[in-house]
XYZ file of C-alpha atoms in Angstrom:
390
model
C 24.348 12.305 22.722
C 27.373 10.759 20.948
C 27.643 11.419 17.222
C 27.389 8.209 15.198
C 27.753 7.031 11.597
C 24.502 5.414 10.504
C 23.594 3.484 7.379
C 20.064 3.513 5.947
C 19.477 0.641 3.528
C 16.715 1.817 1.217
C 15.852 5.337 0.051
C 12.116 4.969 0.537
C 9.993 6.519 3.251
C 11.501 4.541 6.142
C 15.121 5.287 5.312
C 14.440 8.918 4.432
C 12.415 9.758 7.547
C 14.703 7.929 9.985
C 17.757 9.400 8.281
C 16.417 12.958 8.349
C 15.409 12.792 12.003
C 18.791 11.462 13.095
C 20.691 13.831 10.797
C 18.927 16.723 12.508
C 20.060 15.215 15.820
C 23.682 15.529 14.686
C 24.449 12.096 13.286
C 26.185 11.300 9.994
C 23.833 9.479 7.635
C 24.515 7.426 4.519
C 21.542 6.186 2.481
C 22.054 3.434 -0.102
C 19.579 2.024 -2.604
C 19.981 -0.596 -5.331
C 17.688 1.309 -7.668
C 18.621 4.311 -9.798
C 16.122 6.555 -8.009
C 14.930 7.408 -4.525
C 11.409 6.869 -3.208
C 11.129 3.081 -3.292
C 7.741 1.933 -4.530
C 6.370 5.457 -3.921
C 8.548 6.778 -6.745
C 6.847 9.217 -9.109
C 8.201 10.791 -12.275
C 7.009 13.091 -15.043
C 6.234 11.382 -18.315
C 8.162 13.211 -21.036
C 5.451 12.828 -23.662
C 2.326 13.803 -21.721
C 3.663 15.639 -18.654
C 1.609 13.348 -16.418
C 3.095 12.627 -13.000
C 3.215 8.822 -13.084
C 3.166 6.557 -10.015
C 5.739 4.193 -11.482
C 5.093 1.272 -9.128
C 1.356 1.713 -8.859
C -0.756 4.428 -7.210
C -0.066 5.647 -3.699
C -2.795 7.726 -2.046
C -2.030 9.451 1.228
C -4.657 9.189 3.953
C -4.315 9.375 7.732
C -5.842 10.397 11.039
C -2.374 11.044 12.455
C -2.035 14.815 12.740
C 1.694 14.733 13.416
C 2.365 12.641 10.329
C 0.172 14.948 8.221
C 2.077 17.989 9.489
C 5.359 16.192 8.849
C 4.767 15.455 5.156
C 3.400 18.958 4.579
C 6.739 20.381 5.753
C 8.330 18.968 2.625
C 5.602 19.106 -0.009
C 2.219 20.796 -0.362
C -0.526 18.182 -0.243
C -3.403 18.925 -2.565
C -6.961 17.736 -1.844
C -7.640 14.301 -3.267
C -10.430 11.813 -2.598
C -10.025 8.222 -3.745
C -13.214 7.318 -5.588
C -12.863 3.832 -6.998
C -15.108 2.399 -9.705
C -15.489 -1.225 -10.724
C -16.687 -2.912 -13.878
C -18.629 -6.100 -13.227
C -21.822 -8.040 -13.978
C -25.151 -7.334 -12.272
C -27.521 -10.172 -11.203
C -28.942 -10.309 -14.749
C -25.475 -10.706 -16.246
C -25.388 -7.156 -17.626
C -21.989 -5.478 -17.388
C -21.981 -2.106 -15.654
C -19.803 0.361 -13.774
C -20.380 0.632 -10.026
C -18.953 2.606 -7.094
C -16.710 1.115 -4.445
C -16.772 0.657 -1.571
C -20.309 -0.714 -1.713
C -22.627 2.165 -0.876
C -26.263 3.125 -1.349
C -25.695 4.052 -4.978
C -24.000 0.698 -5.636
C -26.867 -1.225 -4.031
C -29.617 0.673 -5.852
C -27.875 0.518 -9.219
C -26.848 -3.131 -8.898
C -30.276 -4.386 -7.888
C -32.302 -1.858 -9.928
C -33.934 -0.323 -6.849
C -34.536 3.107 -5.287
C -34.019 2.255 -1.637
C -33.599 4.734 1.200
C -30.769 4.088 3.691
C -32.991 2.221 6.169
C -34.614 0.213 3.393
C -31.237 -0.699 1.900
C -29.955 -1.857 5.285
C -33.024 -4.054 5.789
C -32.717 -5.387 2.244
C -29.075 -6.405 2.694
C -29.519 -7.799 6.206
C -32.801 -9.631 5.660
C -32.766 -10.587 1.970
C -29.118 -10.800 0.916
C -26.840 -11.604 3.855
C -26.370 -15.276 4.744
C -27.426 -15.163 8.392
C -26.757 -18.886 8.795
C -23.039 -18.000 9.073
C -22.648 -17.061 12.739
C -18.860 -16.923 13.054
C -17.211 -16.196 9.694
C -13.724 -17.671 9.474
C -12.845 -17.078 5.838
C -12.994 -14.165 3.427
C -15.815 -15.892 1.556
C -17.869 -16.520 4.694
C -17.346 -12.927 5.817
C -18.540 -11.578 2.467
C -21.554 -13.898 2.367
C -22.441 -12.904 5.919
C -22.077 -9.172 5.244
C -23.476 -8.653 1.733
C -24.706 -11.983 0.371
C -23.936 -14.064 -2.698
C -24.722 -11.573 -5.492
C -22.576 -8.684 -4.258
C -19.822 -11.061 -3.158
C -19.558 -12.687 -6.576
C -19.751 -9.393 -8.470
C -17.272 -7.337 -6.470
C -15.083 -9.587 -4.328
C -14.746 -13.148 -5.554
C -13.078 -12.731 -8.944
C -11.004 -9.733 -7.904
C -9.714 -11.568 -4.821
C -8.783 -14.685 -6.784
C -6.771 -12.531 -9.193
C -5.177 -10.391 -6.468
C -4.163 -13.181 -4.092
C -3.920 -16.182 -6.382
C -6.196 -18.233 -4.177
C -9.893 -18.734 -3.570
C -11.535 -16.466 -0.955
C -12.381 -19.599 1.037
C -8.622 -19.952 1.659
C -8.150 -16.407 2.987
C -8.893 -15.201 6.530
C -12.036 -13.205 7.274
C -9.905 -10.359 8.652
C -9.012 -9.191 5.133
C -12.626 -8.313 4.318
C -13.253 -6.611 7.660
C -11.304 -3.666 6.263
C -13.835 -3.157 3.440
C -16.840 -1.100 4.559
C -20.442 -1.176 3.346
C -22.170 2.212 3.494
C -25.864 2.930 3.524
C -25.439 6.441 2.136
C -24.031 7.905 -1.074
C -20.528 8.531 0.265
C -18.128 7.018 -2.287
C -14.897 8.277 -0.699
C -12.867 5.099 -0.307
C -11.238 6.229 2.948
C -12.637 7.546 6.218
C -9.522 9.391 7.323
C -9.471 13.046 8.362
C -6.475 13.953 6.210
C -6.361 12.879 2.571
C -4.342 14.229 -0.319
C -1.594 13.960 -2.891
C 1.787 15.737 -2.901
C 1.580 18.510 -5.471
C 4.821 17.547 -7.218
C 4.817 13.846 -6.403
C 6.277 11.602 -3.728
C 9.778 11.620 -5.167
C 9.911 15.419 -4.877
C 8.831 15.099 -1.238
C 11.422 12.450 -0.409
C 14.139 14.473 -2.169
C 13.424 17.302 0.253
C 13.413 14.963 3.258
C 16.853 13.710 2.209
C 18.150 17.231 1.506
C 20.340 17.713 4.595
C 24.099 18.397 4.834
C 24.601 15.338 7.036
C 22.900 12.950 4.583
C 24.735 11.277 1.705
C 22.691 9.289 -0.823
C 24.262 6.546 -2.955
C 22.040 5.054 -5.645
C 22.636 1.904 -7.703
C 24.419 0.540 -4.656
C 23.582 -3.015 -3.649
C 23.795 -3.581 0.095
C 26.139 -6.190 1.450
C 26.273 -7.022 5.147
C 30.002 -6.234 5.168
C 29.088 -2.613 4.421
C 27.680 -2.335 7.928
C 31.080 -2.943 9.499
C 32.151 0.690 8.992
C 28.962 2.093 10.550
C 27.834 2.276 14.145
C 24.355 0.999 13.268
C 22.337 -0.113 10.235
C 18.645 0.542 9.577
C 17.557 -2.041 7.040
C 14.334 -1.597 5.019
C 14.978 -4.339 2.495
C 13.391 -7.812 2.645
C 13.928 -9.411 6.056
C 14.738 -12.802 4.545
C 17.061 -11.148 2.022
C 19.250 -9.739 4.790
C 20.022 -13.305 5.837
C 20.517 -14.494 2.237
C 17.272 -16.501 2.482
C 18.958 -19.127 4.658
C 15.593 -20.147 6.156
C 13.802 -20.024 2.814
C 11.950 -17.225 1.069
C 8.965 -15.459 2.573
C 5.986 -15.356 0.228
C 4.936 -12.200 -1.602
C 2.563 -11.172 -4.351
C 4.012 -8.918 -7.022
C 2.507 -6.747 -9.748
C 3.117 -6.570 -13.486
C 2.189 -3.332 -15.228
C 1.125 -3.052 -18.850
C 1.377 0.582 -19.795
C -0.609 2.159 -22.605
C -1.035 5.788 -23.624
C -4.267 7.412 -24.714
C -4.989 10.666 -26.512
C -7.651 12.117 -24.238
C -9.426 10.750 -21.183
C -9.492 6.943 -21.218
C -11.815 6.025 -18.334
C -12.805 9.237 -16.544
C -11.453 8.147 -13.155
C -8.168 7.241 -11.505
C -8.957 3.620 -10.621
C -11.239 1.163 -12.398
C -11.375 -2.315 -10.852
C -12.451 -5.366 -12.841
C -14.410 -7.821 -10.725
C -14.751 -10.634 -13.242
C -12.235 -13.453 -12.961
C -12.288 -13.801 -16.759
C -10.656 -10.362 -17.111
C -6.962 -11.108 -16.475
C -6.029 -7.779 -14.875
C -7.294 -6.530 -11.521
C -7.619 -2.869 -12.443
C -6.665 -0.039 -14.770
C -5.185 3.127 -13.306
C -5.194 6.425 -15.213
C -2.499 8.539 -13.668
C -3.465 12.049 -14.658
C -6.539 11.687 -12.451
C -4.276 11.326 -9.402
C -3.399 15.014 -9.953
C -6.804 16.592 -10.656
C -5.390 20.111 -10.230
C -3.340 19.578 -13.415
C -4.538 19.487 -17.017
C -3.140 17.104 -19.616
C -4.390 16.288 -23.106
C -2.705 12.902 -23.219
C -3.045 10.122 -20.676
C -0.884 7.375 -19.176
C -2.656 4.198 -18.064
C -1.523 0.949 -16.457
C -3.205 -2.428 -16.488
C -2.251 -4.273 -13.296
C -1.705 -8.010 -13.110
C -1.062 -9.729 -9.769
C 0.929 -12.951 -9.382
C 3.228 -14.812 -7.014
C 6.594 -13.093 -6.672
C 9.639 -14.862 -8.074
C 13.168 -14.268 -6.702
C 13.940 -11.445 -9.168
C 10.586 -9.676 -8.788
C 9.763 -6.587 -6.743
C 7.836 -7.803 -3.665
C 4.605 -5.892 -3.027
C 2.178 -7.689 -0.717
C 3.273 -10.036 2.101
C 1.121 -13.158 1.961
C 1.314 -13.877 5.725
C -0.528 -17.167 5.632
C 0.133 -19.855 8.259
C 3.291 -21.147 6.562
C 4.749 -17.664 6.111
C 3.973 -16.648 9.689
C 5.864 -19.651 11.047
C 8.799 -18.847 8.781
C 8.599 -15.191 9.789
C 8.867 -16.146 13.473
C 12.097 -17.989 12.698
C 13.518 -14.977 10.874
C 12.504 -12.672 13.726
C 14.375 -14.897 16.182
C 17.424 -14.782 13.913
C 17.191 -11.003 13.597
C 16.997 -10.560 17.356
C 20.297 -12.409 17.689
C 21.946 -10.024 15.223
C 23.626 -6.930 16.657
C 24.004 -3.545 15.036
C 20.960 -3.640 12.772
C 17.321 -2.580 13.096
C 14.740 -3.842 10.618
C 12.151 -1.295 9.492
C 9.382 -0.705 6.988
C 7.135 -2.940 4.942
C 9.836 -5.340 3.768
C 11.963 -5.279 6.894
C 9.025 -6.257 9.105
C 7.100 -8.280 6.494
C 3.864 -6.357 6.990
C 1.598 -4.442 4.639
C 1.910 -0.797 5.743
C 0.149 2.300 4.485
C 2.396 5.302 3.980
C 1.225 7.137 7.091
C 1.934 4.110 9.277
C 5.359 3.739 7.667
C 6.175 7.353 8.527
C 4.772 7.042 12.045
C 6.885 3.954 12.728
C 9.940 5.608 11.181
C 9.597 8.628 13.470
C 9.059 6.408 16.506
C 12.045 4.264 15.538
C 14.324 7.280 15.146
C 13.224 8.648 18.521
C 13.600 5.251 20.137
C 17.112 4.907 18.762
C 18.055 8.376 20.013
C 16.799 7.443 23.485
C 18.799 4.207 23.398
C 21.937 6.173 22.576
C 21.343 8.551 25.474
C 20.783 5.745 27.966
C 23.488 3.461 26.611
C 21.019 0.704 25.790
C 21.341 -1.568 22.767
C 18.989 -0.693 19.928
C 16.582 -3.578 19.273
C 16.247 -5.478 16.017
C 12.629 -4.291 15.824
C 11.079 -1.207 17.370
C 7.742 -2.585 16.110
C 7.198 -6.325 16.484
C 6.361 -7.894 13.093
C 4.536 -10.925 14.538
C-alpha cells in the first residue's frame, strides 16, 4: 500500500479514529481543529474549583451493542459502569408538580396516575383507557404520542419539552422521532437497552488524546481549515459542516444549537445527572449535574448546566440537524456537489448532516478508514461518502 499524506479536519471522534487507523497502516496524518482543544463536542475537562469532570458541550453517555466498538474504546480508556437514569419534573393530571422517571415505565404510570397497577394492568390501562385508538396511521410526533400513551402523558412529558427542544409544535415533526422513545411496563428505568454502557474513567478528552498519541499523527489546534490546505495532502477527511466546506454557496443547512447556563452548588443539587423539565413555561429543557456522570468519584461541590435549545445562527456551534423537508432537499444538492469534488471524504455528524451517537460515529470511522485503505490497494478513487447521508 502506498504511503500517503492525509489531512483530518476536526479532532473529534471521526478524525481521531480514522487518523489512528490509517497512521497504524503507515500513513502520515495531520489533524487540524479550529478549537483550542481536541475532542469536539465530546470534550471533557476537570473543573479547577470542584474537581468535577465536566462535559463542556453537554453530556455524552456511551452505549452500544457493537462489541468491536466497545473493545476499541476500552483500548484507550477504562470504561466504568454507568446507567443513564433520567428524571423529569412536570405536572400530573391534577396539576401537581412532581418528579417522574423516564422513559415512561411502570413506576411513572403508577405515580403519575396515582395507581398501583401490575404490568398487565398497566398495559391494559394505557391501551384501553389512555391511547387514542382512533389514530390508525400516525404521521406526526403528536399523533404518535397520542396513539401510544394518550393525551395526559403526552402533554406532561413530550409536548412542552419537544416544543422547547425543536422550536416547533409536535404536530410539525415526523412520527419517527417518537418511535425511538420506549414505554416499559416494568420498573426498568435504564434509559438505554444496549448491552454495553459506561463512561470513560478519565473523560472523553483523555480517551481521544490516547487515540491521537501516535508518532505518525500531528495535531494542530486553533487552526481554521481552508480548502487550499488540502492541496498539499493526498486526501482530506472532513468532519466539519458539509455546507461550510462549500462556503454555504447553496445556503445554510438548518441546525438546533444549545446555550448553557452554568451554576455551581455546594453539595448535591438535584440527586441525579439529568433532570428534564416537561413544562413549556420553564424556559430550559433540562439541568445536568456533572458529578453524577462519574459516580465512582466523590466531590463536595457540584457543577450544573441549564440547557436552552434554539435555532443555530451562523456563529453558533451546530448540535442537532433539523432534517425537515426543506433541509433534506438542500442536503441532496450538497451531496451532489460533494460527489463532484475530488480528494475529500465527508465524515461524522456534521460532514454527513446526521444525528449520530458516539458508537455509530466510531463504527463509521473504522469502516471509512478500512474502505479508504482498500481503495488505495485497488487503485480506486475514494468516494465523497462511505456512508450515504440521504
